[in-house]
Short mmCIF file of C-alpha atoms and ligand atoms in Angstrom, two decimals:
data_model
loop_
_atom_site.label_atom_id
_atom_site.label_comp_id
_atom_site.label_asym_id
_atom_site.label_seq_id
_atom_site.Cartn_x
_atom_site.Cartn_y
_atom_site.Cartn_z
CA MET A 940 0.00 0.00 0.00
CA LEU A 941 1.44 3.36 -1.03
CA ASP A 942 1.56 6.10 1.50
CA GLY A 943 2.06 9.80 0.80
CA ILE A 944 4.38 10.47 3.72
CA LEU A 945 6.54 7.46 2.87
CA LEU A 946 6.80 8.65 -0.71
CA ALA A 947 7.67 12.14 0.48
CA ASP A 948 10.47 10.66 2.61
CA LYS A 949 11.71 8.63 -0.34
CA LEU A 950 11.76 11.78 -2.45
CA LEU A 951 13.60 13.66 0.26
CA LYS A 952 16.28 11.00 0.43
CA THR A 953 16.67 9.97 -3.21
CA HIS A 954 15.36 13.02 -5.14
CA SER A 955 13.58 10.59 -7.40
CA LEU A 956 10.24 8.82 -7.65
CA GLU A 957 8.58 6.63 -10.24
CA GLU A 958 6.13 8.46 -12.47
CA SER A 959 3.32 6.45 -10.84
CA GLU A 960 4.51 7.61 -7.43
CA TYR A 961 4.44 11.27 -8.46
CA LYS A 962 0.90 10.67 -9.68
CA TYR A 963 -0.01 9.07 -6.38
CA LEU A 964 1.31 12.09 -4.45
CA ILE A 965 -0.74 14.46 -6.61
CA ASP A 966 -3.94 12.39 -6.49
CA ASN A 967 -3.73 11.74 -2.77
CA ARG A 968 -2.58 15.11 -1.54
CA SER A 969 -4.16 16.20 1.71
CA PRO A 970 -3.59 19.28 3.86
CA ALA A 971 -1.31 17.15 6.07
CA LEU A 972 0.77 15.85 3.15
CA THR A 973 0.96 19.31 1.61
CA GLU A 974 2.22 20.74 4.89
CA TYR A 975 4.73 17.92 5.33
CA LEU A 976 6.18 18.47 1.86
CA ARG A 977 6.14 22.23 2.34
CA GLU A 978 8.19 22.08 5.52
CA LYS A 979 10.71 19.70 3.99
CA ALA A 980 10.94 21.86 0.86
CA VAL A 981 11.58 25.03 2.85
CA SER A 982 14.31 23.28 4.88
CA ALA A 983 15.91 21.97 1.68
CA LYS A 984 15.88 25.46 0.19
CA ARG A 985 17.29 27.05 3.35
CA ALA A 986 20.15 24.54 3.42
CA VAL A 987 21.23 25.82 -0.02
CA TYR A 988 20.09 29.45 -0.20
CA SER A 989 19.56 30.42 3.45
CA ASN A 990 16.76 33.00 3.57
CA SER A 991 17.81 34.80 0.37
CA VAL A 992 15.28 35.62 -2.32
CA TYR A 993 16.72 36.38 -5.73
CA ILE A 994 15.10 38.99 -7.95
CA ARG A 995 15.10 39.27 -11.74
CA GLY A 996 13.89 42.33 -13.61
CA LEU A 997 11.44 41.16 -16.26
CA ILE A 998 11.55 43.22 -19.44
CA GLU A 999 8.77 42.33 -21.88
CA ILE A 1000 10.45 43.36 -25.11
CA SER A 1001 7.66 42.57 -27.61
CA ASN A 1002 4.15 41.16 -27.69
CA ILE A 1003 4.36 40.44 -31.41
CA CYS A 1004 4.30 36.70 -31.94
CA LYS A 1005 4.23 34.42 -34.96
CA ASN A 1006 2.87 31.56 -32.88
CA ASP A 1007 -0.70 30.75 -32.05
CA CYS A 1008 -0.56 28.88 -28.72
CA LEU A 1009 -4.16 28.28 -27.74
CA TYR A 1010 -3.76 29.50 -24.16
CA CYS A 1011 -1.81 32.70 -24.76
CA GLY A 1012 -3.27 36.19 -24.98
CA ILE A 1013 -0.56 37.47 -27.34
CA ARG A 1014 -1.15 34.66 -29.84
CA ARG A 1015 -1.08 35.70 -33.48
CA SER A 1016 -4.84 35.26 -33.96
CA ASN A 1017 -5.77 37.68 -31.21
CA LYS A 1018 -6.74 40.67 -33.29
CA ASN A 1019 -7.68 42.68 -30.21
CA CYS A 1020 -4.18 42.71 -28.84
CA GLU A 1021 -2.51 46.08 -29.29
CA ARG A 1022 0.99 45.19 -30.43
CA TYR A 1023 4.25 46.86 -29.38
CA ARG A 1024 7.94 46.31 -29.55
CA LEU A 1025 10.59 48.01 -27.42
CA THR A 1026 13.60 49.68 -29.01
CA ALA A 1027 17.13 48.79 -27.97
CA ALA A 1028 17.32 52.17 -26.24
CA GLN A 1029 14.15 51.44 -24.26
CA ILE A 1030 15.45 48.04 -23.18
CA LEU A 1031 18.73 49.57 -22.03
CA GLN A 1032 16.81 52.27 -20.20
CA CYS A 1033 14.92 49.53 -18.32
CA CYS A 1034 18.20 47.89 -17.34
CA ASP A 1035 19.56 51.23 -16.22
CA GLU A 1036 16.58 51.82 -13.98
CA GLY A 1037 16.72 48.23 -12.73
CA TYR A 1038 20.40 48.45 -11.92
CA SER A 1039 19.83 51.52 -9.77
CA LEU A 1040 17.07 49.69 -7.94
CA GLY A 1041 19.41 46.78 -7.13
CA PHE A 1042 18.67 44.29 -9.90
CA ARG A 1043 21.66 42.27 -11.08
CA SER A 1044 19.72 39.97 -13.37
CA PHE A 1045 17.55 40.92 -16.34
CA VAL A 1046 15.13 38.73 -18.25
CA LEU A 1047 14.28 39.72 -21.82
CA GLN A 1048 10.98 38.02 -22.60
CA GLY A 1049 8.74 38.29 -25.59
CA GLY A 1050 6.71 36.69 -28.32
CA GLU A 1051 8.48 35.15 -31.30
CA ASP A 1052 8.97 38.44 -33.09
CA ALA A 1053 11.00 38.18 -36.31
CA TYR A 1054 12.23 41.76 -35.88
CA PHE A 1055 14.56 40.55 -33.15
CA THR A 1056 17.12 38.88 -35.38
CA ASP A 1057 20.28 37.38 -33.91
CA GLY A 1058 22.20 40.47 -35.01
CA ILE A 1059 19.86 42.87 -33.22
CA LEU A 1060 19.70 40.74 -30.08
CA CYS A 1061 23.47 40.22 -29.99
CA GLY A 1062 23.87 43.99 -30.11
CA ILE A 1063 21.46 44.48 -27.21
CA ILE A 1064 22.99 41.69 -25.12
CA GLY A 1065 26.48 43.06 -25.78
CA GLU A 1066 25.41 46.54 -24.68
CA ILE A 1067 23.85 45.25 -21.48
CA LYS A 1068 26.90 43.16 -20.61
CA LYS A 1069 29.22 46.07 -21.39
CA SER A 1070 27.28 48.50 -19.21
CA TYR A 1071 26.62 46.04 -16.39
CA PRO A 1072 29.29 43.34 -16.42
CA ASP A 1073 28.16 42.18 -13.00
CA CYS A 1074 24.66 41.31 -14.25
CA ALA A 1075 23.20 38.11 -15.69
CA VAL A 1076 21.15 38.26 -18.88
CA THR A 1077 18.36 35.76 -19.34
CA LEU A 1078 16.44 35.28 -22.57
CA SER A 1079 12.89 33.99 -22.84
CA LEU A 1080 12.16 34.38 -26.52
CA GLY A 1081 10.82 31.02 -27.60
CA GLU A 1082 12.18 28.57 -30.13
CA ARG A 1083 14.96 30.01 -32.29
CA GLY A 1084 17.13 27.04 -33.23
CA PHE A 1085 20.62 25.90 -32.28
CA GLU A 1086 22.60 28.43 -34.33
CA SER A 1087 20.66 31.32 -32.87
CA TYR A 1088 20.96 30.07 -29.30
CA LYS A 1089 24.69 29.67 -29.83
CA ARG A 1090 25.17 33.17 -31.23
CA LEU A 1091 23.21 34.75 -28.41
CA PHE A 1092 25.19 32.74 -25.86
CA ASP A 1093 28.46 33.82 -27.45
CA ALA A 1094 27.22 37.43 -27.30
CA GLY A 1095 26.98 37.05 -23.51
CA ALA A 1096 23.53 35.70 -22.64
CA ASP A 1097 23.80 33.57 -19.51
CA ARG A 1098 20.43 31.91 -19.15
CA TYR A 1099 17.46 30.84 -21.25
CA LEU A 1100 13.93 30.16 -20.09
CA LEU A 1101 11.84 27.96 -22.32
CA ARG A 1102 8.96 26.29 -20.57
CA HIS A 1103 8.34 22.83 -21.92
CA GLU A 1104 4.63 23.62 -21.23
CA THR A 1105 3.74 19.92 -20.78
CA ALA A 1106 5.78 16.72 -20.88
CA ASP A 1107 2.87 14.79 -22.38
CA LYS A 1108 3.00 14.76 -26.18
CA ALA A 1109 -0.76 14.34 -26.67
CA HIS A 1110 -1.44 17.12 -24.18
CA TYR A 1111 1.10 19.35 -25.95
CA SER A 1112 -0.77 18.93 -29.20
CA ARG A 1113 -4.03 20.06 -27.58
CA LEU A 1114 -2.42 23.28 -26.31
CA HIS A 1115 -0.62 24.19 -29.53
CA PRO A 1116 -1.38 24.46 -33.23
CA SER A 1117 -0.19 21.58 -35.39
CA ASN A 1118 2.83 23.47 -36.73
CA MET A 1119 4.39 23.44 -33.25
CA SER A 1120 5.93 20.24 -32.05
CA PHE A 1121 6.58 18.70 -28.68
CA GLU A 1122 9.78 17.15 -30.00
CA ASN A 1123 11.12 20.53 -31.08
CA ARG A 1124 10.37 22.05 -27.70
CA ILE A 1125 12.23 19.30 -25.86
CA GLU A 1126 15.06 19.27 -28.38
CA SER A 1127 15.45 23.05 -27.95
CA LEU A 1128 15.81 22.62 -24.20
CA LYS A 1129 18.51 20.01 -24.68
CA GLN A 1130 20.36 22.28 -27.11
CA LEU A 1131 20.25 25.20 -24.68
CA LYS A 1132 21.75 23.11 -21.93
CA GLN A 1133 24.37 21.66 -24.25
CA ILE A 1134 25.45 25.14 -25.37
CA GLY A 1135 26.07 26.05 -21.76
CA TYR A 1136 23.08 28.18 -20.79
CA GLN A 1137 21.67 27.95 -17.32
CA THR A 1138 18.45 26.50 -18.64
CA GLY A 1139 14.90 26.82 -17.39
CA CYS A 1140 11.90 24.70 -18.28
CA GLY A 1141 8.42 24.80 -16.76
CA PHE A 1142 4.72 24.40 -17.24
CA MET A 1143 1.31 25.82 -16.41
CA VAL A 1144 -0.71 24.24 -13.63
CA GLY A 1145 -4.33 23.50 -14.49
CA SER A 1146 -4.07 24.07 -18.23
CA PRO A 1147 -7.00 22.64 -20.23
CA TYR A 1148 -6.94 18.83 -20.59
CA GLN A 1149 -4.17 18.49 -18.00
CA THR A 1150 -4.48 15.38 -15.82
CA SER A 1151 -2.41 14.11 -12.92
CA ASP A 1152 -0.76 11.77 -15.45
CA CYS A 1153 0.44 14.84 -17.33
CA LEU A 1154 1.73 16.44 -14.13
CA ALA A 1155 3.50 13.22 -13.11
CA LYS A 1156 5.25 13.28 -16.49
CA ASP A 1157 6.21 16.92 -15.92
CA LEU A 1158 7.78 16.01 -12.58
CA LYS A 1159 9.61 13.02 -14.04
CA PHE A 1160 10.84 15.20 -16.90
CA ILE A 1161 12.17 17.80 -14.44
CA GLU A 1162 13.88 15.06 -12.44
CA GLU A 1163 15.58 13.63 -15.53
CA PHE A 1164 16.36 16.85 -17.39
CA SER A 1165 17.60 18.50 -14.19
CA PRO A 1166 17.15 22.12 -15.30
CA HIS A 1167 18.83 25.00 -13.49
CA MET A 1168 15.49 26.78 -13.24
CA CYS A 1169 11.84 25.87 -13.46
CA GLY A 1170 8.94 28.27 -13.91
CA ILE A 1171 5.51 27.07 -12.93
CA GLY A 1172 2.34 29.06 -12.45
CA PRO A 1173 -1.39 28.54 -12.65
CA PHE A 1174 -3.03 28.66 -16.06
CA ILE A 1175 -5.25 31.75 -16.21
CA PRO A 1176 -7.75 32.01 -19.08
CA HIS A 1177 -7.53 34.93 -21.47
CA ARG A 1178 -10.92 35.91 -22.90
CA GLN A 1179 -9.69 36.38 -26.45
CA THR A 1180 -8.29 32.87 -26.81
CA PRO A 1181 -9.95 29.51 -27.56
CA PHE A 1182 -9.55 28.70 -23.85
CA GLY A 1183 -11.30 31.86 -22.72
CA ASN A 1184 -14.08 29.95 -20.96
CA GLU A 1185 -11.94 27.26 -19.34
CA ASN A 1186 -11.23 27.07 -15.64
CA GLY A 1187 -7.94 28.40 -14.32
CA GLY A 1188 -5.36 26.52 -12.26
CA SER A 1189 -5.20 26.69 -8.48
CA ALA A 1190 -2.69 28.31 -6.16
CA GLU A 1191 -2.86 25.26 -3.88
CA LEU A 1192 -1.79 22.76 -6.51
CA THR A 1193 0.87 25.16 -7.80
CA CYS A 1194 2.36 25.49 -4.31
CA PHE A 1195 2.20 21.73 -3.74
CA LEU A 1196 4.13 21.20 -6.96
CA LEU A 1197 6.67 23.89 -6.02
CA SER A 1198 7.43 21.88 -2.87
CA VAL A 1199 7.81 18.63 -4.83
CA ILE A 1200 10.10 20.29 -7.39
CA ARG A 1201 12.26 21.78 -4.63
CA LEU A 1202 12.69 18.28 -3.20
CA ILE A 1203 13.49 16.80 -6.61
CA LYS A 1204 16.33 19.30 -6.99
CA PRO A 1205 17.20 21.26 -3.82
CA THR A 1206 19.50 23.67 -5.71
CA ILE A 1207 16.97 24.60 -8.40
CA LEU A 1208 16.07 28.24 -9.02
CA LEU A 1209 12.34 28.32 -8.59
CA PRO A 1210 10.28 31.47 -9.09
CA ALA A 1211 7.09 32.37 -7.31
CA THR A 1212 5.54 33.57 -10.56
CA THR A 1213 3.42 36.57 -11.47
CA ALA A 1214 0.59 34.17 -12.38
CA LEU A 1215 0.66 32.81 -8.83
CA GLY A 1216 0.59 36.37 -7.51
CA THR A 1217 -2.36 37.07 -9.81
CA VAL A 1218 -4.65 34.24 -8.66
CA ARG A 1219 -3.96 34.83 -4.99
CA GLN A 1220 -3.30 38.07 -3.21
CA ASN A 1221 -0.43 36.62 -1.20
CA GLY A 1222 0.48 34.19 -3.94
CA ARG A 1223 4.12 35.14 -4.09
CA GLN A 1224 4.59 34.80 -0.37
CA MET A 1225 2.79 31.44 -0.52
CA GLY A 1226 5.13 30.36 -3.30
CA ILE A 1227 8.23 31.33 -1.32
CA LEU A 1228 6.84 29.55 1.73
CA SER A 1229 6.35 26.44 -0.41
CA GLY A 1230 9.94 26.28 -1.63
CA ALA A 1231 10.37 28.98 -4.29
CA ASN A 1232 13.41 31.30 -4.02
CA VAL A 1233 13.05 33.73 -6.93
CA VAL A 1234 10.70 36.56 -7.85
CA MET A 1235 10.62 38.41 -11.14
CA PRO A 1236 9.21 41.91 -10.71
CA ASN A 1237 8.10 43.70 -13.84
CA LEU A 1238 10.68 46.13 -15.18
CA SER A 1239 8.99 46.88 -18.51
CA PRO A 1240 8.16 50.49 -19.34
CA VAL A 1241 4.88 51.26 -17.56
CA SER A 1242 3.28 52.29 -20.89
CA VAL A 1243 3.49 48.75 -22.33
CA ARG A 1244 2.75 46.67 -19.26
CA GLU A 1245 -0.94 46.23 -19.87
CA LYS A 1246 -0.31 45.27 -23.46
CA TYR A 1247 1.71 42.22 -22.49
CA GLN A 1248 -1.36 40.25 -21.46
CA LEU A 1249 -0.65 36.55 -21.58
CA TYR A 1250 -3.77 36.16 -19.46
CA ASN A 1251 -6.43 38.47 -18.04
CA GLY A 1252 -5.93 40.31 -14.80
CA LYS A 1253 -2.13 40.14 -14.75
CA VAL A 1254 -0.77 42.11 -11.82
CA TYR A 1255 2.03 44.51 -12.60
CA SER A 1256 2.01 47.13 -9.90
CA GLY A 1257 2.87 47.21 -6.20
CA GLY A 1258 5.23 44.41 -5.20
CA GLU A 1259 4.95 42.96 -8.71
CA SER A 1260 6.68 45.95 -10.26
CA ALA A 1261 10.34 46.81 -10.04
CA GLN A 1262 9.42 50.25 -8.80
CA GLY A 1263 7.53 48.59 -5.96
CA LEU A 1264 10.66 46.79 -4.79
CA GLU A 1265 10.34 48.24 -1.31
CA ILE A 1266 6.91 46.65 -1.00
CA LEU A 1267 8.30 43.31 -2.17
CA LYS A 1268 11.18 43.56 0.30
CA GLU A 1269 8.70 44.21 3.07
CA GLN A 1270 6.50 41.28 1.98
CA MET A 1271 9.51 38.98 1.98
CA HIS A 1272 10.73 40.36 5.30
CA GLU A 1273 7.36 39.52 6.86
CA ILE A 1274 7.91 35.86 6.02
CA GLY A 1275 11.50 35.77 7.25
CA CYS A 1276 13.21 36.17 3.87
CA GLU A 1277 15.53 38.75 2.42
CA VAL A 1278 15.71 40.14 -1.10
CA VAL A 1279 19.38 40.23 -2.06
CA VAL A 1280 21.35 42.30 -4.58
CA ASP A 1281 22.92 39.42 -6.50
CA ARG A 1282 23.02 37.80 -9.94
CA GLY A 1283 21.34 34.86 -8.29
CA ASP A 1284 23.20 32.00 -9.93
CA ILE A 1285 22.37 28.42 -9.06
CA LYS A 1286 24.40 27.13 -6.14
CA GLU A 1287 25.70 23.74 -7.20
CA PHE A 1288 27.26 21.71 -4.47
N1 SAH B 1324 7.44 33.24 -26.34
C1 SAH B 1324 8.22 32.80 -25.20
C2 SAH B 1324 7.70 33.38 -23.90
C3 SAH B 1324 6.33 32.89 -23.58
S1 SAH B 1324 5.47 33.75 -22.31
C4 SAH B 1324 8.23 31.30 -25.18
O1 SAH B 1324 7.66 30.66 -26.06
O2 SAH B 1324 8.88 30.73 -24.33
C5 SAH B 1324 6.01 32.86 -20.91
C6 SAH B 1324 5.09 31.80 -20.38
O3 SAH B 1324 3.83 32.30 -20.01
C7 SAH B 1324 4.74 30.68 -21.33
O4 SAH B 1324 5.79 29.77 -21.47
C8 SAH B 1324 3.49 30.08 -20.71
O5 SAH B 1324 3.80 28.93 -19.91
C9 SAH B 1324 2.96 31.20 -19.83
N2 SAH B 1324 1.58 31.57 -20.22
C10 SAH B 1324 1.13 31.87 -21.46
N3 SAH B 1324 -0.21 32.03 -21.43
C11 SAH B 1324 -0.61 31.82 -20.16
C12 SAH B 1324 -1.88 31.81 -19.52
N4 SAH B 1324 -3.00 32.05 -20.17
N5 SAH B 1324 -1.91 31.54 -18.18
C13 SAH B 1324 -0.78 31.32 -17.49
N6 SAH B 1324 0.44 31.29 -18.05
C14 SAH B 1324 0.52 31.54 -19.37
#
């Protein structure tokens, strides 16, 4: 007879479970099991990162996208989305402001916008690294292919975030149009790691058609791929997408999975995401208290923030915004954590 606590202890000791065991944990989670995993996850995190919380300044460089992911508000088919693209000067201005605020890590995220060729991006990355050699640059710009990843890495990019979205091939095909492939997504992640990026994968919690089998596969994938980072957040419907009337994902399940992922890989960089902060007022604190150790406040120019709507209701002010860093520091302080001025690299040991 399987038992949740026994499985949690096995995970704690071996950092590995069978896929069926991950599924069992998810299907049989109770408040007691959730709390047990949460406490173990927070201890595991503290052993590596003490009470530090790393911050990344998120710069949303473009909402123009050639893709048509069914869940995403900036998908190509959304004709109601007012499109924008930042200039190199605007991006550098964001970094400048972020640096003064204490950010030492910048994430350039955007849709798959053909304007941002390798040449243009290499120029921007080079400028950022020249002006702020003590900062890490992370890219989150979708699937670009090996050559492109390599050029951007050689130009100085340190990290790449590319959520795998789901580790179940059939599920992947229900979330994406047929011209996007699961194999390509996974292959891209392998290439990024091979090139030398600190690589991040991740998935949405509660996306349409997701089952506990899918989530168990996600966990097994994370265990085997062993990414440096993993971004997970609840799915939140966007009205102008085919999933506009679907239910969203829950903060509870997201936090439960954060704890499990922390125990799979104690050193992993794990953000308490904006989506989690959107579905729950104290979502980010909950995430940190479940094992997360990163937050990514919004550093985009205020004028474009509401245009980068992956989902409805996205929060981008207060503690979610770079300018609200003092609020975030206070929120973290209240739960015994400290926002640090640091690149926030993974601590391998
Ligand atoms: N174009 C880049 C960046 C995508 S946006 C890429 O392909 O990687 C970053 C993440 O937001 C996505 O990977 C997805 O997991 C998440 N996201 C998109 N739509 C969402 C929604 N409706 N609810 C919650 N998260 C969403």
